[in-house]
Amino acid sequence: MASNFAARANQALMQSSPKWRLAIWLLLMLSASLWTLQLWQNGAQVQSDILAMLPHLQQDKLTERALNQVEATLADQVYIALVAKDETTAISAAKLLMQKLEADLVARGKQGALTDIRSADIQLGEALGQFYFPHRFKLLTAPQAEALASQNIESLIEAATAQLYNAFSYANSNLLAQDPLLLFPANLLTLAPSSKVRASQGILLANQGDNVAAVVMAKGRESAFNPNAQLAQMTALTQGLDAVKQSYPDITVLKAGALFHALAATQTAKSEISILGLASLLGVIALVWLAFRSVMPLLLAIVTISSGLLLAVTFTLSVFGELHLLTLVFGTSLIGIAIDYSFHFYCERLSDTERSAKATVAYIFPTVTLAFITSALAYVGIGLAPFPGMQQVAIFCAAGLLGAYLTLILAYPLLAGSRLPEGSRPLALAGTYLACLTQLSKRFTTPLGMGMFALVILVWCLVGVTKLTVDDDIRHLQQSPASVTEPENQLRQLLSGGTDNQFLLVRAPSEEALLQQLERVSPMLDAAITNQELGNYVSLSRYLPSHQKQDTAYRLQGKIYQTQLELVLTSLGLDENLKPELQAAYLAAKTEYITPAAFFTLGAGKQLAPLWLAPNEANSPAGNGQLNDDGASAEHGAEHGADQGADYGADYGAIVLLGGIQQIDALKARFAHDKSVQLIDKVADISAVMGHYRLLTLKLLALALGIALLLFSLNFGFKKAAVVVAVPALAALLTLATLGLTGSPLSLFHALALILVFGIGIDYSLFFASAQNHGKAVMMAVFMSACSTLLAFGLLAFSQTQAIHYFGLALSLGIGFTFLLSPLILTTTLALTTNQLLATKKS
C-alpha cells in the first residue's frame, strides 16, 4: 500500500510542471516569511529563561502556589557586597552605590531597571516595637514562660532590677509604667533572627575575615531572563559600580542573583549559536564545493538550509509564541541534516549526468520521502519528552526538515537544471571504499569470520553496558561558570548561608492550625541545626504566635497582674498607683490577638508575606514582596523545588525557607511521616522525572525499531528489513557501550540523541537498501551526509552546557557507528539476492 501511494505521488510529480512547482515553493516561503514577521511584531520573542526548559510536575495546587511564590520572590533579586578593609569605607561605598542606583531609577521612572533598592531597615525595630507592644501581654520568651509556670517570679524581678541598673538597657519610666518586669524588650529581641549580619547607619554589614562587607539589594523590574531586561539591569549596575570603583579603588565586589546566571547563560548560548552554526555552515559549504566544484550546488545548499530554518522558526513561533535560545543551539544541528537531501540529489545526478533534475527528483522521491517520514517521527519522539524546550527542538527540527524536503521536491526540478562539471573522482573514491568494504565483508561471511566479528561486538557491548552509569541531575541543563558561582557562594556565607534549593511547605485546614503547626516544626528545625543537618531557617512562627500560644502567655502573665502585681511594684520601687492602670490594660488585652492580616500590613510583614498562603490569596500579588535580609537567597528561583505530595484538603499553607543544608536525607527523615509538612525539592523531583523519561525514551526507541521492521517488511521483505533496522539498532547499542567504556553517564539527553540516531540511521539504511549501480552515488551521499551531521553534532559535543554536550556526544558516536555499518547493507543485500537466485535455479 505504501509503495503504491509513493508510486502514484511520484507519477503526479513527473506530470507536474517545474515552473508550477517553483511557484508553489516561492508562495510558501513568502507566506512563511510574512507570517513570521507578523508573529515578531505581535510579541514573539527569543526566550533565555532556563525555567522554560523544565518539565511540568503533576502537583497539587498549594504546592504549585508555594513554588510560584518562592520563585517569583527570589528569582529577580540582585545582591551586591562591597568588601572593604574598614567599616567606614564599606558603608560609604554602599551609600554611593545606592545613591547611583536610585538616581538611575528616578531618571528613568517606569523604565528603571532596578527597583526596591535597599540595605538595612533602620526603622524596622521601631516599627516592630510599635506593632507588638499593644500585644505585650500575649508574648513571653521560653525562660519567662518557664519562670511563671514554676511560680519563680523572683527571678523575673531580679532580671528587671538588673536592667534598671544597666546603662544599655531599654528601661525607661514610660516602659516601666506599662511593663514593670520589662518582659517586652526580651520578646522584641527574639524577633531578630540569629545572623552574622548587623546594621549600621542603615547599611547591612557582615565580617569577612579581617574585612567588612556592606550588602546592597535590589529587585529587577522585569524578569532577569528577558534579554532586554538583562541589558538594562547590567547597565545600571555597571554604572553604579564604576562610580564606586572610582571613589574606592580598593573595594572588592561580590555579586549574586539570577541576573548573573541568566546573563552567563545568554552569552554562552549566543556564542555557541554563532560559533557552532557558522562552523557547521562553513563545513557544509566546503563539502559541497569539494564534491561538486560548482556554484549552483553551493547556492542550492544554502537555499535548502535557509528554507529549512525559515519553516523551523515559523512553526516554532506559531506553536509556542517564543523561541528558546537552547532551541537555537540544538537547532544548529538542523544544518547538518537538512542538507542531506541536497547531497543525495546531486550525488545521483553526478552518477548519471544525462538524467534531468526533474527525473532525478522523481528517482529519489520514494526513498527521500520515507527517509523524511522516519526522521520526522524521530523528532516527534523527542517531542514526547516532558520538557517544553525539547518539544521546541522537536518542532523546530521537524519543521526544518519539512522545509528542506519541500525545497527538494518543488524547487530543485527547475533551479537545479544546470549540468554539473565533469568529475568522477568523488564517485570513484566512494566506489573504492565500497569495494574495500565488500572484500572485508567476504572475510566475515565465513563461519569463523562471522563468529569472531559477533564475539568482538558482543564483548564490547556487554563490557560497556555493564559499566554504564546514569545521571539525571536537572542542573546539567545550565551550569554557570566559576566567575559567577564563586562570588555568589562567598556572598551566601555573608548572609548567614542564605536559603538553599529546598524549603518546607506546612499545611493545615485553618489559620490557627497552621500557626500551631509552624510552632511544632520550629523545635524540630532547631534540633536539626544542633545536629548540624541544617544551617538556618526562616519561619513565620517567629513573628506570628498562634492564638493558643498567646492565650498561654496571657494566662501566665495573669499571675503577675492578678496576684503578684503589688509585690512586683514594691520590689522595683514603683508607684503602687500604677496597679489599677496595669490591671485594666491587662484585662483589655484579653480579646486582642496578633493576626497575620495585621502583621502583613507592616513593612517587615510585607517582606515576609510570600511565605504565607491563605486560601483567599490564590491570586494575591504577595509573591512580589521581598524576604528579610538573613533569609535572602543568592540563587535564582529555578532551583526552588517541589514535591509531589498528596493534596489532602489543606487550604492554608506556609513556606519555611531552609539554608545551609548539610544532611538532606536526615532532614527528610524528620518529616517523612508527617503529611502536614513537605520538604519541597524541585531539583530532585524533576531529576526523578528525567530518569523516568530516560527509561521511557529507550523503550520508545525499541518500539520504533519494531514498527520500522514491520513497515519495511512490506516493501523489502522481512530479511532485508531486518538488516535495514539492525544498523541503527546496533549503532545505538555500540553508542551505549562506548559511553560506558569512556565513563560518560547515561542521561535523558543521551536517550533523546539515540532517537535521532535511529531516525538518521534509518535514512542511510534505506538509501543503501534501495541502491542501484553498485551504490557509488549512495555511498558518496551518505559519506557527505555523515560528515555534515558529524560536523553539526560533533560541534555540539564541545558545548559548555552539559546537556547539549551529552546530546552532541551521543549523536556523534551513533552517527559514526551508523556510517561504518550502513554500507554493509549493500553487501548483505547482494548476498541475499545471490542466495535467492541460486535457490531459484536449484528449484
PDB file of N, CA, C and O in Angstrom, residues 82 86-92 94 119-120 195-208 211-216 494-495 629:
ATOM      1  N   LEU A  82      30.003  44.897  48.935  1.00  0.00           N
ATOM      2  CA  LEU A  82      31.190  45.732  48.736  1.00  0.00           C
ATOM      3  C   LEU A  82      32.124  45.487  49.914  1.00  0.00           C
ATOM      4  O   LEU A  82      31.834  45.877  51.050  1.00  0.00           O
ATOM      5  N   ASP A  86      37.816  48.445  56.119  1.00  0.00           N
ATOM      6  CA  ASP A  86      37.240  49.001  57.343  1.00  0.00           C
ATOM      7  C   ASP A  86      35.764  49.288  57.134  1.00  0.00           C
ATOM      8  O   ASP A  86      35.280  49.403  55.997  1.00  0.00           O
ATOM      9  N   GLU A  87      35.054  49.403  58.220  1.00  0.00           N
ATOM     10  CA  GLU A  87      33.603  49.574  58.182  1.00  0.00           C
ATOM     11  C   GLU A  87      33.192  50.898  57.563  1.00  0.00           C
ATOM     12  O   GLU A  87      32.223  50.967  56.809  1.00  0.00           O
ATOM     13  N   THR A  88      33.952  51.963  57.846  1.00  0.00           N
ATOM     14  CA  THR A  88      33.605  53.287  57.323  1.00  0.00           C
ATOM     15  C   THR A  88      33.620  53.313  55.804  1.00  0.00           C
ATOM     16  O   THR A  88      32.702  53.832  55.161  1.00  0.00           O
ATOM     17  N   THR A  89      34.665  52.713  55.221  1.00  0.00           N
ATOM     18  CA  THR A  89      34.775  52.678  53.758  1.00  0.00           C
ATOM     19  C   THR A  89      33.655  51.847  53.152  1.00  0.00           C
ATOM     20  O   THR A  89      33.056  52.227  52.133  1.00  0.00           O
ATOM     21  N   ALA A  90      33.362  50.700  53.783  1.00  0.00           N
ATOM     22  CA  ALA A  90      32.307  49.826  53.264  1.00  0.00           C
ATOM     23  C   ALA A  90      30.956  50.536  53.279  1.00  0.00           C
ATOM     24  O   ALA A  90      30.186  50.474  52.301  1.00  0.00           O
ATOM     25  N   ILE A  91      30.658  51.262  54.358  1.00  0.00           N
ATOM     26  CA  ILE A  91      29.378  51.975  54.464  1.00  0.00           C
ATOM     27  C   ILE A  91      29.300  53.086  53.426  1.00  0.00           C
ATOM     28  O   ILE A  91      28.276  53.263  52.740  1.00  0.00           O
ATOM     29  N   SER A  92      30.381  53.832  53.268  1.00  0.00           N
ATOM     30  CA  SER A  92      30.388  54.933  52.295  1.00  0.00           C
ATOM     31  C   SER A  92      30.213  54.407  50.874  1.00  0.00           C
ATOM     32  O   SER A  92      29.480  54.994  50.065  1.00  0.00           O
ATOM     33  N   ALA A  94      28.724  51.613  49.970  1.00  0.00           N
ATOM     34  CA  ALA A  94      27.350  51.119  49.812  1.00  0.00           C
ATOM     35  C   ALA A  94      26.374  52.271  49.617  1.00  0.00           C
ATOM     36  O   ALA A  94      25.466  52.200  48.779  1.00  0.00           O
ATOM     37  N   SER A 119      19.216  48.323  51.835  1.00  0.00           N
ATOM     38  CA  SER A 119      20.235  47.565  52.588  1.00  0.00           C
ATOM     39  C   SER A 119      19.571  47.177  53.902  1.00  0.00           C
ATOM     40  O   SER A 119      18.667  46.354  53.896  1.00  0.00           O
ATOM     41  N   ALA A 120      19.943  47.793  55.019  1.00  0.00           N
ATOM     42  CA  ALA A 120      19.267  47.506  56.292  1.00  0.00           C
ATOM     43  C   ALA A 120      18.138  48.511  56.505  1.00  0.00           C
ATOM     44  O   ALA A 120      18.210  49.651  56.048  1.00  0.00           O
ATOM     45  N   SER A 195      21.995  35.879  63.301  1.00  0.00           N
ATOM     46  CA  SER A 195      22.585  36.141  61.998  1.00  0.00           C
ATOM     47  C   SER A 195      23.983  36.701  62.164  1.00  0.00           C
ATOM     48  O   SER A 195      24.331  37.279  63.200  1.00  0.00           O
ATOM     49  N   LYS A 196      24.781  36.526  61.117  1.00  0.00           N
ATOM     50  CA  LYS A 196      26.129  37.087  61.107  1.00  0.00           C
ATOM     51  C   LYS A 196      26.100  38.565  60.723  1.00  0.00           C
ATOM     52  O   LYS A 196      27.094  39.259  60.860  1.00  0.00           O
ATOM     53  N   VAL A 197      24.967  39.011  60.199  1.00  0.00           N
ATOM     54  CA  VAL A 197      24.886  40.381  59.709  1.00  0.00           C
ATOM     55  C   VAL A 197      24.468  41.320  60.822  1.00  0.00           C
ATOM     56  O   VAL A 197      23.842  40.935  61.803  1.00  0.00           O
ATOM     57  N   ARG A 198      24.827  42.587  60.636  1.00  0.00           N
ATOM     58  CA  ARG A 198      24.440  43.643  61.579  1.00  0.00           C
ATOM     59  C   ARG A 198      24.145  44.887  60.762  1.00  0.00           C
ATOM     60  O   ARG A 198      24.418  44.943  59.560  1.00  0.00           O
ATOM     61  N   ALA A 199      23.579  45.890  61.395  1.00  0.00           N
ATOM     62  CA  ALA A 199      23.222  47.121  60.695  1.00  0.00           C
ATOM     63  C   ALA A 199      23.933  48.295  61.330  1.00  0.00           C
ATOM     64  O   ALA A 199      24.106  48.366  62.555  1.00  0.00           O
ATOM     65  N   SER A 200      24.354  49.215  60.469  1.00  0.00           N
ATOM     66  CA  SER A 200      24.976  50.451  60.943  1.00  0.00           C
ATOM     67  C   SER A 200      24.705  51.537  59.917  1.00  0.00           C
ATOM     68  O   SER A 200      24.968  51.344  58.710  1.00  0.00           O
ATOM     69  N   GLN A 201      24.140  52.648  60.372  1.00  0.00           N
ATOM     70  CA  GLN A 201      23.828  53.782  59.501  1.00  0.00           C
ATOM     71  C   GLN A 201      22.923  53.363  58.327  1.00  0.00           C
ATOM     72  O   GLN A 201      23.049  53.877  57.221  1.00  0.00           O
ATOM     73  N   GLY A 202      22.056  52.377  58.575  1.00  0.00           N
ATOM     74  CA  GLY A 202      21.144  51.942  57.547  1.00  0.00           C
ATOM     75  C   GLY A 202      21.751  51.005  56.516  1.00  0.00           C
ATOM     76  O   GLY A 202      21.123  50.735  55.483  1.00  0.00           O
ATOM     77  N   ILE A 203      22.948  50.514  56.777  1.00  0.00           N
ATOM     78  CA  ILE A 203      23.639  49.619  55.847  1.00  0.00           C
ATOM     79  C   ILE A 203      23.835  48.264  56.522  1.00  0.00           C
ATOM     80  O   ILE A 203      24.245  48.185  57.693  1.00  0.00           O
ATOM     81  N   LEU A 204      23.550  47.211  55.778  1.00  0.00           N
ATOM     82  CA  LEU A 204      23.715  45.845  56.264  1.00  0.00           C
ATOM     83  C   LEU A 204      25.188  45.455  56.159  1.00  0.00           C
ATOM     84  O   LEU A 204      25.786  45.548  55.074  1.00  0.00           O
ATOM     85  N   LEU A 205      25.781  45.027  57.257  1.00  0.00           N
ATOM     86  CA  LEU A 205      27.208  44.726  57.308  1.00  0.00           C
ATOM     87  C   LEU A 205      27.442  43.295  57.745  1.00  0.00           C
ATOM     88  O   LEU A 205      26.655  42.700  58.490  1.00  0.00           O
ATOM     89  N   ALA A 206      28.543  42.732  57.283  1.00  0.00           N
ATOM     90  CA  ALA A 206      28.962  41.397  57.694  1.00  0.00           C
ATOM     91  C   ALA A 206      30.482  41.348  57.636  1.00  0.00           C
ATOM     92  O   ALA A 206      31.109  41.992  56.783  1.00  0.00           O
ATOM     93  N   ASN A 207      31.070  40.614  58.555  1.00  0.00           N
ATOM     94  CA  ASN A 207      32.526  40.466  58.579  1.00  0.00           C
ATOM     95  C   ASN A 207      32.957  39.359  57.628  1.00  0.00           C
ATOM     96  O   ASN A 207      32.353  38.293  57.572  1.00  0.00           O
ATOM     97  N   GLN A 208      34.028  39.628  56.880  1.00  0.00           N
ATOM     98  CA  GLN A 208      34.632  38.619  56.012  1.00  0.00           C
ATOM     99  C   GLN A 208      36.116  38.578  56.351  1.00  0.00           C
ATOM    100  O   GLN A 208      36.936  39.279  55.767  1.00  0.00           O
ATOM    101  N   ASN A 211      38.128  41.823  56.911  1.00  0.00           N
ATOM    102  CA  ASN A 211      37.453  42.856  56.130  1.00  0.00           C
ATOM    103  C   ASN A 211      35.986  42.980  56.531  1.00  0.00           C
ATOM    104  O   ASN A 211      35.444  42.125  57.235  1.00  0.00           O
ATOM    105  N   VAL A 212      35.357  44.030  56.032  1.00  0.00           N
ATOM    106  CA  VAL A 212      33.939  44.270  56.299  1.00  0.00           C
ATOM    107  C   VAL A 212      33.214  44.388  54.962  1.00  0.00           C
ATOM    108  O   VAL A 212      33.677  45.089  54.058  1.00  0.00           O
ATOM    109  N   ALA A 213      32.099  43.695  54.851  1.00  0.00           N
ATOM    110  CA  ALA A 213      31.303  43.723  53.627  1.00  0.00           C
ATOM    111  C   ALA A 213      30.003  44.450  53.884  1.00  0.00           C
ATOM    112  O   ALA A 213      29.303  44.171  54.870  1.00  0.00           O
ATOM    113  N   ALA A 214      29.681  45.399  53.007  1.00  0.00           N
ATOM    114  CA  ALA A 214      28.396  46.098  53.048  1.00  0.00           C
ATOM    115  C   ALA A 214      27.527  45.531  51.929  1.00  0.00           C
ATOM    116  O   ALA A 214      27.971  45.447  50.775  1.00  0.00           O
ATOM    117  N   VAL A 215      26.305  45.167  52.270  1.00  0.00           N
ATOM    118  CA  VAL A 215      25.432  44.474  51.318  1.00  0.00           C
ATOM    119  C   VAL A 215      24.315  45.401  50.856  1.00  0.00           C
ATOM    120  O   VAL A 215      23.626  46.024  51.670  1.00  0.00           O
ATOM    121  N   VAL A 216      24.167  45.476  49.530  1.00  0.00           N
ATOM    122  CA  VAL A 216      23.099  46.259  48.909  1.00  0.00           C
ATOM    123  C   VAL A 216      22.236  45.302  48.095  1.00  0.00           C
ATOM    124  O   VAL A 216      22.759  44.426  47.390  1.00  0.00           O
ATOM    125  N   LEU A 494      28.157  35.267  53.717  1.00  0.00           N
ATOM    126  CA  LEU A 494      27.986  36.520  54.449  1.00  0.00           C
ATOM    127  C   LEU A 494      26.557  36.669  54.954  1.00  0.00           C
ATOM    128  O   LEU A 494      26.321  37.182  56.050  1.00  0.00           O
ATOM    129  N   LEU A 495      25.588  36.226  54.149  1.00  0.00           N
ATOM    130  CA  LEU A 495      24.175  36.355  54.510  1.00  0.00           C
ATOM    131  C   LEU A 495      23.697  35.146  55.298  1.00  0.00           C
ATOM    132  O   LEU A 495      22.618  34.612  55.053  1.00  0.00           O
ATOM    133  N   ASP A 629      16.483  40.142  55.302  1.00  0.00           N
ATOM    134  CA  ASP A 629      17.871  40.108  54.858  1.00  0.00           C
ATOM    135  C   ASP A 629      18.553  38.784  55.082  1.00  0.00           C
ATOM    136  O   ASP A 629      19.248  38.264  54.211  1.00  0.00           O
TER     137      ASP A 629
END
